[in-house]
Tab-separated table of C-alpha atoms in Angstrom:
chain	number	residue	atom	x	y	z
Y	1	UNK	CA	-34.946	-25.091	47.797
Y	2	UNK	CA	-37.153	-22.298	49.024
Y	3	UNK	CA	-39.247	-23.355	51.976
Y	4	UNK	CA	-41.534	-20.348	51.995
Y	5	UNK	CA	-40.664	-19.462	55.595
Y	6	UNK	CA	-38.016	-17.415	57.348
Y	7	UNK	CA	-36.778	-17.329	60.909
Y	8	UNK	CA	-38.897	-15.159	63.230
Y	9	UNK	CA	-37.521	-11.661	63.601
Y	10	UNK	CA	-37.282	-9.967	67.016
Y	11	UNK	CA	-40.169	-7.753	68.024
Y	12	UNK	CA	-39.796	-4.293	66.594
Y	13	UNK	CA	-38.099	-5.361	63.356
Y	14	UNK	CA	-39.998	-5.612	60.072
Y	15	UNK	CA	-40.937	-9.091	58.939
Y	16	UNK	CA	-39.328	-10.119	55.661
Y	17	UNK	CA	-41.401	-11.659	52.876
Y	18	UNK	CA	-41.402	-15.405	52.609
Y	19	UNK	CA	-39.412	-15.532	49.394
Y	20	UNK	CA	-36.399	-13.896	51.048
Y	21	UNK	CA	-35.397	-17.301	52.444
Y	22	UNK	CA	-34.691	-18.703	48.972
Y	23	UNK	CA	-30.911	-18.208	49.069
Y	24	UNK	CA	-28.670	-21.039	47.972
Y	25	UNK	CA	-25.126	-21.663	49.268
Y	26	UNK	CA	-23.726	-20.468	45.933
Y	27	UNK	CA	-25.321	-16.998	46.185
Y	28	UNK	CA	-22.579	-15.506	48.354
Y	29	UNK	CA	-23.007	-12.084	46.847
Y	30	UNK	CA	-26.745	-12.248	47.411
Y	31	UNK	CA	-26.198	-12.955	51.098
Y	32	UNK	CA	-23.796	-10.028	51.501
Y	33	UNK	CA	-25.976	-7.513	49.697
Y	34	UNK	CA	-29.041	-8.759	51.525
Y	35	UNK	CA	-27.320	-8.229	54.880
Y	36	UNK	CA	-26.084	-4.788	53.900
Y	37	UNK	CA	-29.533	-3.703	52.710
Y	38	UNK	CA	-31.101	-5.007	55.904
Y	39	UNK	CA	-28.732	-3.001	58.093
Y	40	UNK	CA	-29.265	0.114	56.011
Y	41	UNK	CA	-33.021	-0.230	56.456
Y	42	UNK	CA	-33.750	-0.848	52.792
Y	43	UNK	CA	-36.681	-3.229	52.910
Y	44	UNK	CA	-37.384	-5.437	49.962
Y	45	UNK	CA	-40.699	-5.143	48.229
Y	46	UNK	CA	-42.786	-8.142	47.245
Y	47	UNK	CA	-42.317	-9.215	43.657
Y	48	UNK	CA	-38.548	-8.825	43.655
Y	49	UNK	CA	-36.458	-11.804	42.651
Y	50	UNK	CA	-35.203	-14.068	45.417
Y	51	UNK	CA	-31.927	-14.714	43.643
Y	52	UNK	CA	-30.430	-11.228	43.994
Y	53	UNK	CA	-27.083	-10.695	42.355
Y	54	UNK	CA	-24.349	-8.345	43.525
Y	55	UNK	CA	-24.626	-4.801	42.026
Y	56	UNK	CA	-22.390	-4.179	39.025
Y	57	UNK	CA	-19.198	-2.224	39.720
Y	58	UNK	CA	-19.318	1.518	39.170
Y	59	UNK	CA	-17.805	3.027	36.049
Y	60	UNK	CA	-14.255	4.406	36.457
Y	61	UNK	CA	-14.043	8.098	37.367
Y	62	UNK	CA	-12.747	10.410	34.625
Y	63	UNK	CA	-9.164	11.562	35.205
Y	64	UNK	CA	-10.048	15.257	35.117
Y	65	UNK	CA	-12.774	14.843	37.729
Y	66	UNK	CA	-10.431	12.750	39.859
Y	67	UNK	CA	-7.743	15.459	39.714
Y	68	UNK	CA	-10.221	18.206	40.622
Y	69	UNK	CA	-11.493	16.194	43.610
Y	70	UNK	CA	-7.964	15.399	44.696
Y	71	UNK	CA	-7.002	19.089	44.595
Y	72	UNK	CA	-10.092	20.215	46.487
Y	73	UNK	CA	-9.576	21.277	50.110
Y	74	UNK	CA	-9.554	18.246	52.350
Y	75	UNK	CA	-9.659	15.832	49.445
Y	76	UNK	CA	-12.350	13.219	49.058
Y	77	UNK	CA	-14.223	12.175	52.155
Y	78	UNK	CA	-13.272	8.755	53.515
Y	79	UNK	CA	-15.298	5.906	52.106
Y	80	UNK	CA	-18.250	4.600	54.083
Y	81	UNK	CA	-17.367	1.546	56.186
Y	82	UNK	CA	-18.566	-1.713	54.749
Y	83	UNK	CA	-21.515	-3.411	56.336
Y	84	UNK	CA	-20.761	-6.078	58.909
Y	85	UNK	CA	-20.659	-9.570	57.469
Y	86	UNK	CA	-24.021	-11.265	57.652
Y	87	UNK	CA	-24.547	-14.198	59.973
Y	88	UNK	CA	-21.091	-13.781	61.564
Y	89	UNK	CA	-19.032	-14.810	58.522
Y	90	UNK	CA	-16.442	-13.080	56.406
Y	91	UNK	CA	-17.472	-11.474	53.119
Y	92	UNK	CA	-17.116	-13.851	50.242
Y	93	UNK	CA	-17.260	-17.016	52.399
Y	94	UNK	CA	-19.864	-19.632	51.621
Y	95	UNK	CA	-22.967	-19.150	53.772
Y	96	UNK	CA	-23.776	-21.913	56.274
Y	97	UNK	CA	-26.729	-24.162	55.598
Y	98	UNK	CA	-29.138	-23.575	58.457
Y	99	UNK	CA	-32.578	-24.903	59.265
Y	100	UNK	CA	-34.754	-21.862	59.831
Y	101	UNK	CA	-37.751	-21.939	62.105
Y	102	UNK	CA	-41.072	-21.518	60.368
Y	103	UNK	CA	-43.084	-18.364	60.882
Y	104	UNK	CA	-46.834	-18.788	60.681
Y	105	UNK	CA	-47.879	-15.385	59.419
Y	106	UNK	CA	-51.522	-16.095	60.210
Y	107	UNK	CA	-50.541	-16.100	63.898
Y	108	UNK	CA	-48.970	-12.626	63.827
Y	109	UNK	CA	-50.795	-9.559	65.133
Y	110	UNK	CA	-50.145	-5.899	64.335
Y	111	UNK	CA	-50.134	-3.556	67.280
Y	112	UNK	CA	-53.167	-1.250	67.527
Y	113	UNK	CA	-52.873	2.473	66.847
Y	114	UNK	CA	-53.700	3.343	70.445
Y	115	UNK	CA	-51.031	1.005	71.868
Y	116	UNK	CA	-47.954	3.175	72.125
Y	117	UNK	CA	-45.662	0.278	73.084
Y	118	UNK	CA	-46.675	-2.105	70.261
Y	119	UNK	CA	-48.102	0.220	67.630
Y	120	UNK	CA	-46.976	-0.744	64.131
Y	121	UNK	CA	-45.090	-3.852	65.269
Y	122	UNK	CA	-45.877	-7.487	64.577
Y	123	UNK	CA	-46.044	-9.853	67.526
Y	124	UNK	CA	-46.994	-13.520	67.935
Y	125	UNK	CA	-50.597	-14.214	68.776
Y	126	UNK	CA	-51.118	-15.456	72.337
Y	127	UNK	CA	-52.782	-18.781	73.028
Y	128	UNK	CA	-55.655	-17.059	74.820
Y	129	UNK	CA	-56.347	-14.895	71.766
Y	130	UNK	CA	-56.360	-17.972	69.547
Y	131	UNK	CA	-58.913	-19.784	71.708
Y	132	UNK	CA	-61.053	-16.682	72.123
Y	133	UNK	CA	-61.256	-15.991	68.378
Y	134	UNK	CA	-61.918	-19.676	67.621
Y	135	UNK	CA	-64.805	-19.775	70.095
Y	136	UNK	CA	-66.245	-16.522	68.813
Y	137	UNK	CA	-66.031	-17.806	65.238
Y	138	UNK	CA	-68.144	-20.800	66.320
Y	139	UNK	CA	-70.786	-18.500	67.782
Y	140	UNK	CA	-69.910	-19.231	71.404
Y	141	UNK	CA	-70.099	-16.665	74.166
Y	142	UNK	CA	-66.724	-16.067	75.738
Y	143	UNK	CA	-67.532	-14.815	79.231
Y	144	UNK	CA	-64.503	-16.483	80.834
Y	145	UNK	CA	-60.726	-16.235	80.657
Y	146	UNK	CA	-59.402	-18.812	78.149
Y	147	UNK	CA	-55.857	-18.260	79.366
Y	148	UNK	CA	-56.797	-19.298	82.910
Y	149	UNK	CA	-58.364	-22.526	81.644
Y	150	UNK	CA	-55.293	-23.256	79.522
Y	151	UNK	CA	-52.991	-22.686	82.490
Y	152	UNK	CA	-55.119	-25.023	84.624
Y	153	UNK	CA	-54.995	-27.730	81.935
Y	154	UNK	CA	-51.224	-27.374	81.634
Y	155	UNK	CA	-50.841	-27.677	85.405
Y	156	UNK	CA	-52.969	-30.841	85.451
Y	157	UNK	CA	-50.943	-32.275	82.568
Y	158	UNK	CA	-47.694	-31.700	84.458
Y	159	UNK	CA	-49.147	-33.441	87.511
Y	160	UNK	CA	-50.062	-36.470	85.393
Y	161	UNK	CA	-46.535	-36.628	83.991
Y	162	UNK	CA	-45.250	-37.109	87.532
Y	163	UNK	CA	-47.414	-40.185	88.101
Y	164	UNK	CA	-45.489	-43.437	88.423
Y	165	UNK	CA	-46.260	-46.172	85.926
Y	166	UNK	CA	-48.380	-49.164	86.978
Y	167	UNK	CA	-46.677	-52.395	87.980
Y	168	UNK	CA	-44.754	-54.058	85.107
Y	169	UNK	CA	-45.587	-51.143	82.796
Y	170	UNK	CA	-42.875	-49.891	80.427
Y	171	UNK	CA	-42.683	-46.401	78.956
Y	172	UNK	CA	-43.505	-46.372	75.248
Y	173	UNK	CA	-40.288	-44.579	74.273
Y	174	UNK	CA	-38.283	-47.392	75.899
Y	175	UNK	CA	-40.423	-50.229	74.566
Y	176	UNK	CA	-40.866	-49.029	70.966
Y	177	UNK	CA	-37.578	-47.341	70.151
Y	178	UNK	CA	-37.155	-49.680	67.169
Y	179	UNK	CA	-40.695	-49.345	65.818
Y	180	UNK	CA	-42.735	-46.615	64.170
Y	181	UNK	CA	-46.359	-47.701	64.017
Y	182	UNK	CA	-49.833	-46.264	64.595
Y	183	UNK	CA	-52.415	-48.513	66.273
Y	184	UNK	CA	-56.041	-48.246	65.179
Y	185	UNK	CA	-58.674	-49.385	67.675
Y	186	UNK	CA	-61.403	-51.727	66.459
Y	187	UNK	CA	-64.060	-49.591	68.147
Y	188	UNK	CA	-64.462	-46.228	69.807
Y	189	UNK	CA	-62.846	-46.002	73.237
Y	190	UNK	CA	-63.389	-43.510	76.020
Y	191	UNK	CA	-60.767	-42.571	78.591
Y	192	UNK	CA	-62.051	-40.861	81.760
Y	193	UNK	CA	-60.329	-37.581	82.514
Y	194	UNK	CA	-59.692	-38.332	86.179
Y	195	UNK	CA	-55.889	-38.265	86.141
Y	196	UNK	CA	-55.539	-42.031	86.714
Y	197	UNK	CA	-54.290	-44.902	84.562
Y	198	UNK	CA	-56.889	-46.876	82.570
Y	199	UNK	CA	-56.769	-49.906	80.290
Y	200	UNK	CA	-58.678	-49.543	77.035
Y	201	UNK	CA	-59.324	-52.308	74.472
Y	202	UNK	CA	-57.766	-51.769	71.051
Y	203	UNK	CA	-58.668	-55.088	69.471
Y	204	UNK	CA	-58.967	-58.862	69.790
Y	205	UNK	CA	-56.514	-61.163	68.030
Y	206	UNK	CA	-56.174	-64.959	68.191
Y	207	UNK	CA	-52.823	-66.723	68.118
Y	208	UNK	CA	-51.694	-70.353	68.486
Y	209	UNK	CA	-50.280	-71.347	71.871
Y	210	UNK	CA	-47.854	-74.196	72.507
Y	211	UNK	CA	-47.817	-75.028	76.222
Y	212	UNK	CA	-44.880	-76.934	77.705
Y	213	UNK	CA	-43.225	-77.329	81.089
Y	214	UNK	CA	-39.719	-76.541	82.300
Y	215	UNK	CA	-37.988	-77.715	85.477
Y	216	UNK	CA	-34.433	-77.191	86.757
Y	217	UNK	CA	-34.254	-79.768	89.566
Y	218	UNK	CA	-30.703	-78.781	90.555
Y	219	UNK	CA	-32.122	-75.392	91.658
Y	220	UNK	CA	-35.785	-76.165	92.424
Y	221	UNK	CA	-38.231	-79.022	91.938
Y	222	UNK	CA	-41.036	-76.639	90.925
Y	223	UNK	CA	-42.298	-77.277	87.390
Y	224	UNK	CA	-43.054	-74.061	85.495
Y	225	UNK	CA	-45.555	-73.558	82.702
Y	226	UNK	CA	-44.204	-71.814	79.620
Y	227	UNK	CA	-46.284	-70.745	76.630
Y	228	UNK	CA	-44.725	-70.382	73.183
Y	229	UNK	CA	-46.621	-67.806	71.155
Y	230	UNK	CA	-46.325	-65.973	67.846
Y	231	UNK	CA	-47.426	-62.414	67.190
Y	232	UNK	CA	-50.254	-62.848	64.640
Y	233	UNK	CA	-50.205	-59.240	63.406
Y	234	UNK	CA	-47.884	-57.118	61.297
Y	235	UNK	CA	-47.652	-54.638	64.162
Y	236	UNK	CA	-45.229	-54.790	67.091
Y	237	UNK	CA	-46.427	-55.748	70.544
Y	238	UNK	CA	-45.169	-53.304	73.160
Y	239	UNK	CA	-43.737	-54.448	76.465
Y	240	UNK	CA	-45.994	-54.262	79.481
Y	241	UNK	CA	-48.134	-56.189	81.957
Y	242	UNK	CA	-50.325	-59.087	80.856
Y	243	UNK	CA	-53.138	-60.864	82.714
Y	244	UNK	CA	-53.425	-64.586	81.994
Y	245	UNK	CA	-56.784	-66.384	82.031
Y	246	UNK	CA	-57.334	-70.109	81.460
Y	247	UNK	CA	-60.876	-71.231	80.628
Y	248	UNK	CA	-62.169	-67.838	81.758
Y	249	UNK	CA	-60.491	-68.054	85.169
Y	250	UNK	CA	-57.736	-65.674	86.191
Y	251	UNK	CA	-54.386	-67.418	86.653
Y	252	UNK	CA	-51.718	-64.772	87.149
Y	253	UNK	CA	-50.208	-61.501	85.935
Y	254	UNK	CA	-46.921	-61.498	84.077
Y	255	UNK	CA	-44.719	-59.182	82.015
Y	256	UNK	CA	-44.719	-59.195	78.218
Y	257	UNK	CA	-41.484	-58.271	76.394
Y	258	UNK	CA	-41.313	-56.152	73.243
Y	259	UNK	CA	-42.223	-58.416	70.325
Y	260	UNK	CA	-41.673	-57.624	66.663
Y	261	UNK	CA	-44.226	-58.262	63.904
Y	262	UNK	CA	-44.816	-61.993	63.298
Y	263	UNK	CA	-42.115	-62.792	65.892
Y	264	UNK	CA	-42.163	-65.711	68.328
Y	265	UNK	CA	-41.841	-65.278	72.070
Y	266	UNK	CA	-42.276	-67.136	75.358
Y	267	UNK	CA	-44.462	-66.190	78.287
Y	268	UNK	CA	-44.093	-67.662	81.754
Y	269	UNK	CA	-47.351	-68.817	83.354
Y	270	UNK	CA	-46.196	-69.707	86.840
Y	271	UNK	CA	-45.874	-73.036	88.648
Y	272	UNK	CA	-47.844	-76.090	87.522
Y	273	UNK	CA	-49.067	-77.862	90.646
Y	274	UNK	CA	-50.238	-80.894	88.660
Y	275	UNK	CA	-46.691	-82.054	87.813
Y	276	UNK	CA	-44.229	-83.136	90.485
Y	277	UNK	CA	-40.477	-83.566	90.195
Y	278	UNK	CA	-38.068	-85.418	92.501
Y	279	UNK	CA	-34.247	-85.457	92.261
Y	280	UNK	CA	-31.825	-87.724	94.122
Y	281	UNK	CA	-28.028	-87.737	93.839
Y	282	UNK	CA	-25.615	-90.561	94.776
Y	283	UNK	CA	-21.851	-90.224	95.195
Y	284	UNK	CA	-19.111	-92.880	95.151
Y	285	UNK	CA	-15.374	-92.369	95.483
Y	286	UNK	CA	-13.039	-95.122	94.262
Y	287	UNK	CA	-9.329	-95.469	93.566
Y	288	UNK	CA	-8.094	-97.009	90.359
Y	289	UNK	CA	-4.970	-99.147	90.791
Y	290	UNK	CA	-4.963	-100.598	87.297
Y	291	UNK	CA	-3.005	-97.712	85.806
Y	292	UNK	CA	0.595	-96.775	86.256
Y	293	UNK	CA	-0.476	-93.490	87.839
Y	294	UNK	CA	-3.059	-93.951	90.579
Y	295	UNK	CA	-6.285	-91.979	89.940
Y	296	UNK	CA	-9.290	-91.197	92.089
Y	297	UNK	CA	-12.689	-91.562	90.428
Y	298	UNK	CA	-15.555	-89.471	91.804
Y	299	UNK	CA	-18.741	-91.074	90.497
Y	300	UNK	CA	-21.976	-89.009	90.597
Y	301	UNK	CA	-25.363	-90.499	89.716
Y	302	UNK	CA	-28.516	-88.406	89.198
Y	303	UNK	CA	-31.998	-89.960	89.445
Y	304	UNK	CA	-34.930	-87.735	88.440
Y	305	UNK	CA	-38.603	-88.679	88.427
Y	306	UNK	CA	-41.487	-86.728	86.859
Y	307	UNK	CA	-45.073	-87.458	87.961
Y	308	UNK	CA	-47.873	-86.085	85.778
Y	309	UNK	CA	-51.193	-85.793	87.633
Y	310	UNK	CA	-52.904	-83.892	84.801
Y	311	UNK	CA	-55.511	-85.374	82.512
Y	312	UNK	CA	-53.402	-84.630	79.428
Y	313	UNK	CA	-49.897	-85.407	78.212
Y	314	UNK	CA	-47.238	-82.992	79.431
Y	315	UNK	CA	-44.216	-82.147	77.239
Y	316	UNK	CA	-41.435	-81.445	79.743
Y	317	UNK	CA	-37.959	-79.972	79.506
Y	318	UNK	CA	-35.608	-81.001	82.323
Y	319	UNK	CA	-32.453	-78.905	82.558
Y	320	UNK	CA	-29.258	-80.106	84.263
Y	321	UNK	CA	-25.609	-79.151	84.416
Y	322	UNK	CA	-22.420	-81.136	84.922
Y	323	UNK	CA	-19.085	-79.755	86.188
Y	324	UNK	CA	-16.503	-78.482	83.718
Y	325	UNK	CA	-12.743	-78.601	84.233
Y	326	UNK	CA	-11.012	-75.237	84.372
Y	327	UNK	CA	-8.430	-74.445	81.722
Y	328	UNK	CA	-5.111	-76.054	82.649
Y	329	UNK	CA	-6.588	-78.094	85.513
Y	330	UNK	CA	-5.512	-81.745	85.858
Y	331	UNK	CA	-9.121	-82.948	85.948
Y	332	UNK	CA	-11.136	-85.125	83.555
Y	333	UNK	CA	-14.969	-85.217	83.446
Y	334	UNK	CA	-16.628	-88.128	81.615
Y	335	UNK	CA	-20.303	-88.905	81.026
Y	336	UNK	CA	-20.681	-92.664	81.410
Y	337	UNK	CA	-24.433	-93.376	81.240
Y	338	UNK	CA	-27.473	-91.236	80.390
Y	339	UNK	CA	-30.998	-92.648	80.014
Y	340	UNK	CA	-32.827	-91.414	78.020
Y	341	UNK	CA	-30.177	-89.514	76.044
Y	342	UNK	CA	-29.976	-85.797	76.678
Y	343	UNK	CA	-28.645	-82.962	74.541
Y	344	UNK	CA	-26.395	-79.959	75.048
Y	345	UNK	CA	-28.054	-76.774	76.210
Y	346	UNK	CA	-26.195	-73.437	76.211
Y	347	UNK	CA	-28.934	-71.045	77.395
Y	348	UNK	CA	-27.835	-68.655	74.638
Y	349	UNK	CA	-31.413	-67.572	73.864
Y	350	UNK	CA	-31.741	-66.182	77.377
Y	351	UNK	CA	-28.648	-64.036	76.850
Y	352	UNK	CA	-26.680	-65.823	79.601
Y	353	UNK	CA	-24.712	-68.677	77.978
Y	354	UNK	CA	-23.354	-71.406	80.246
Y	355	UNK	CA	-20.931	-74.321	79.890
Y	356	UNK	CA	-21.860	-77.881	80.753
Y	357	UNK	CA	-25.590	-77.419	80.254
Y	358	UNK	CA	-27.698	-80.467	79.399
Y	359	UNK	CA	-31.427	-81.059	78.974
Y	360	UNK	CA	-33.958	-83.834	78.500
Y	361	UNK	CA	-36.979	-83.332	76.242
Y	362	UNK	CA	-39.597	-85.907	77.248
Y	363	UNK	CA	-43.377	-86.238	77.204
Y	364	UNK	CA	-45.060	-87.640	80.295
Y	365	UNK	CA	-48.356	-89.424	79.683
Y	366	UNK	CA	-51.387	-88.374	81.758
Y	367	UNK	CA	-51.483	-89.869	85.276
Y	368	UNK	CA	-48.098	-91.537	84.843
Y	369	UNK	CA	-44.439	-91.199	85.836
Y	370	UNK	CA	-41.193	-90.910	83.900
Y	371	UNK	CA	-37.698	-91.753	85.226
Y	372	UNK	CA	-34.493	-90.036	84.066
Y	373	UNK	CA	-30.929	-91.009	85.026
Y	374	UNK	CA	-27.422	-89.742	84.320
Y	375	UNK	CA	-23.964	-90.689	85.604
Y	376	UNK	CA	-20.709	-88.783	85.225
Y	377	UNK	CA	-17.233	-89.404	86.656
Y	378	UNK	CA	-14.650	-86.839	87.726
Y	379	UNK	CA	-11.088	-88.210	87.581
Y	380	UNK	CA	-8.205	-86.632	89.503
Y	381	UNK	CA	-4.792	-87.749	90.728
Y	382	UNK	CA	-4.922	-89.864	93.868
Y	383	UNK	CA	-3.079	-87.260	95.939
Y	384	UNK	CA	-5.338	-84.408	94.747
Y	385	UNK	CA	-8.787	-83.246	95.761
Y	386	UNK	CA	-11.297	-80.810	94.286
Y	387	UNK	CA	-11.640	-77.289	95.583
Y	388	UNK	CA	-14.779	-77.189	97.708
Y	389	UNK	CA	-14.899	-80.951	98.202
Y	390	UNK	CA	-14.895	-84.022	96.006
Y	391	UNK	CA	-18.668	-84.399	96.098
Y	392	UNK	CA	-20.246	-82.134	93.481
Y	393	UNK	CA	-23.913	-83.052	93.986
Y	394	UNK	CA	-26.058	-82.424	97.061
C-alpha cells in the first residue's frame, strides 16, 4: 500500500510527489517507465495516477514510408538506447520490495535566490534552524546560537553514556529483553541534571513475605535468611540493587533478579545471627565376615543440632549430600537410619542440579534446639579402598 512517503533524493535533484511511491510489485511496466522518465528529466505533475501503465505500442509503419526511409541516404538513424534498468534490475523483472525512508517535507528548505550554491534546490532543515524558528514562534528572543547549545548538550549526553552503572545495577536492555512495558509513576518526580545517578520513587506496592532459613552445614554452619516473595503487580520487576529494611532499620543491600508479572522469587537477606548450627561426623570401618565374599563397611554418622535464640518459631531447611557411586564402580551406598526423615533435593531450581542431595524441612520452636541425625554405609570389597580415602566426612 502507498505510504505517502518516498526515499530522500540527493541534493540537487527534484523531489518527487508523495504518491509516486505507490508502486506495487506487479507494476513492472510502471517501474520501468518511471525510471526512464526520471532519467530523461520528465517530472511528473501532481494529480497524475500512481499506477502508471506502460505506453501502448506504436502503430506499424506503412510499407511505402518504410521503403522510402530505407532508400534514403544513410538509412534510418539508429534507435535511441534504452534507459538503464531502474534500481539495478533487468527490464521486466519483478521489482524488489524495499522499505523506503520517510521524507518529512515540512523539514525541507528551498535555497534562497541570492545563494548561488543552493538556489532552487531543496535541502534538509538543520537542527539549529528548527530550534530558532520554534523559539521565535513562541515570541522568544534568540540572541544566542542554538546550534552551540545543542552541541554542548550532545557532548554532555555522550559523557553520561560513558558512566559506569552503580553497584548491582543491570542495564535495562539486558534486564527487560523479554518485556515491553511502560511504567507510570504514582507522583511527579524530578531528576537533577547533574550527570550523576539518582533513585526516584515510582510507586509503593505491598506483597506477602514468607521468611525461612537455609543452612548447608557440610559447607558452612552459617544460617541464611531467605525471603519468598510474589510480584503483586501485572508489570515486570527489572533486575537491580535492592535495600532491605526490617522494622525501619537498614539490614543489607542485595541484588534483585528479573521477575515476571505475578511471578514468585526468592531474595537472600544475609546471615541470621539468632540461629546457630553445629555439625559433627563420626566414622567407623568394619569388615563383614558373614558373607562368602569379604566386604568392608564404611559407616558414616552425621549429627546436626539447630539452636533457635529468636523469640519466634524458625522454619529451617537443612541441606546435606551423601556420596554417589560412579557408573561401573564396585561400590554400594546405603542409607541405614535418618531421623527425622529427609527428602531428595536436586537443586534444579538453582540451575545447577546435583546427585545425592538431601534436605530436612523442620521448624525450631523459639528458644529451643532441634537434633537431626543420618547414617549411611559405603560397602566395598575387602581388598579395595576409595579414591581419596575411605573416610568421606570431615
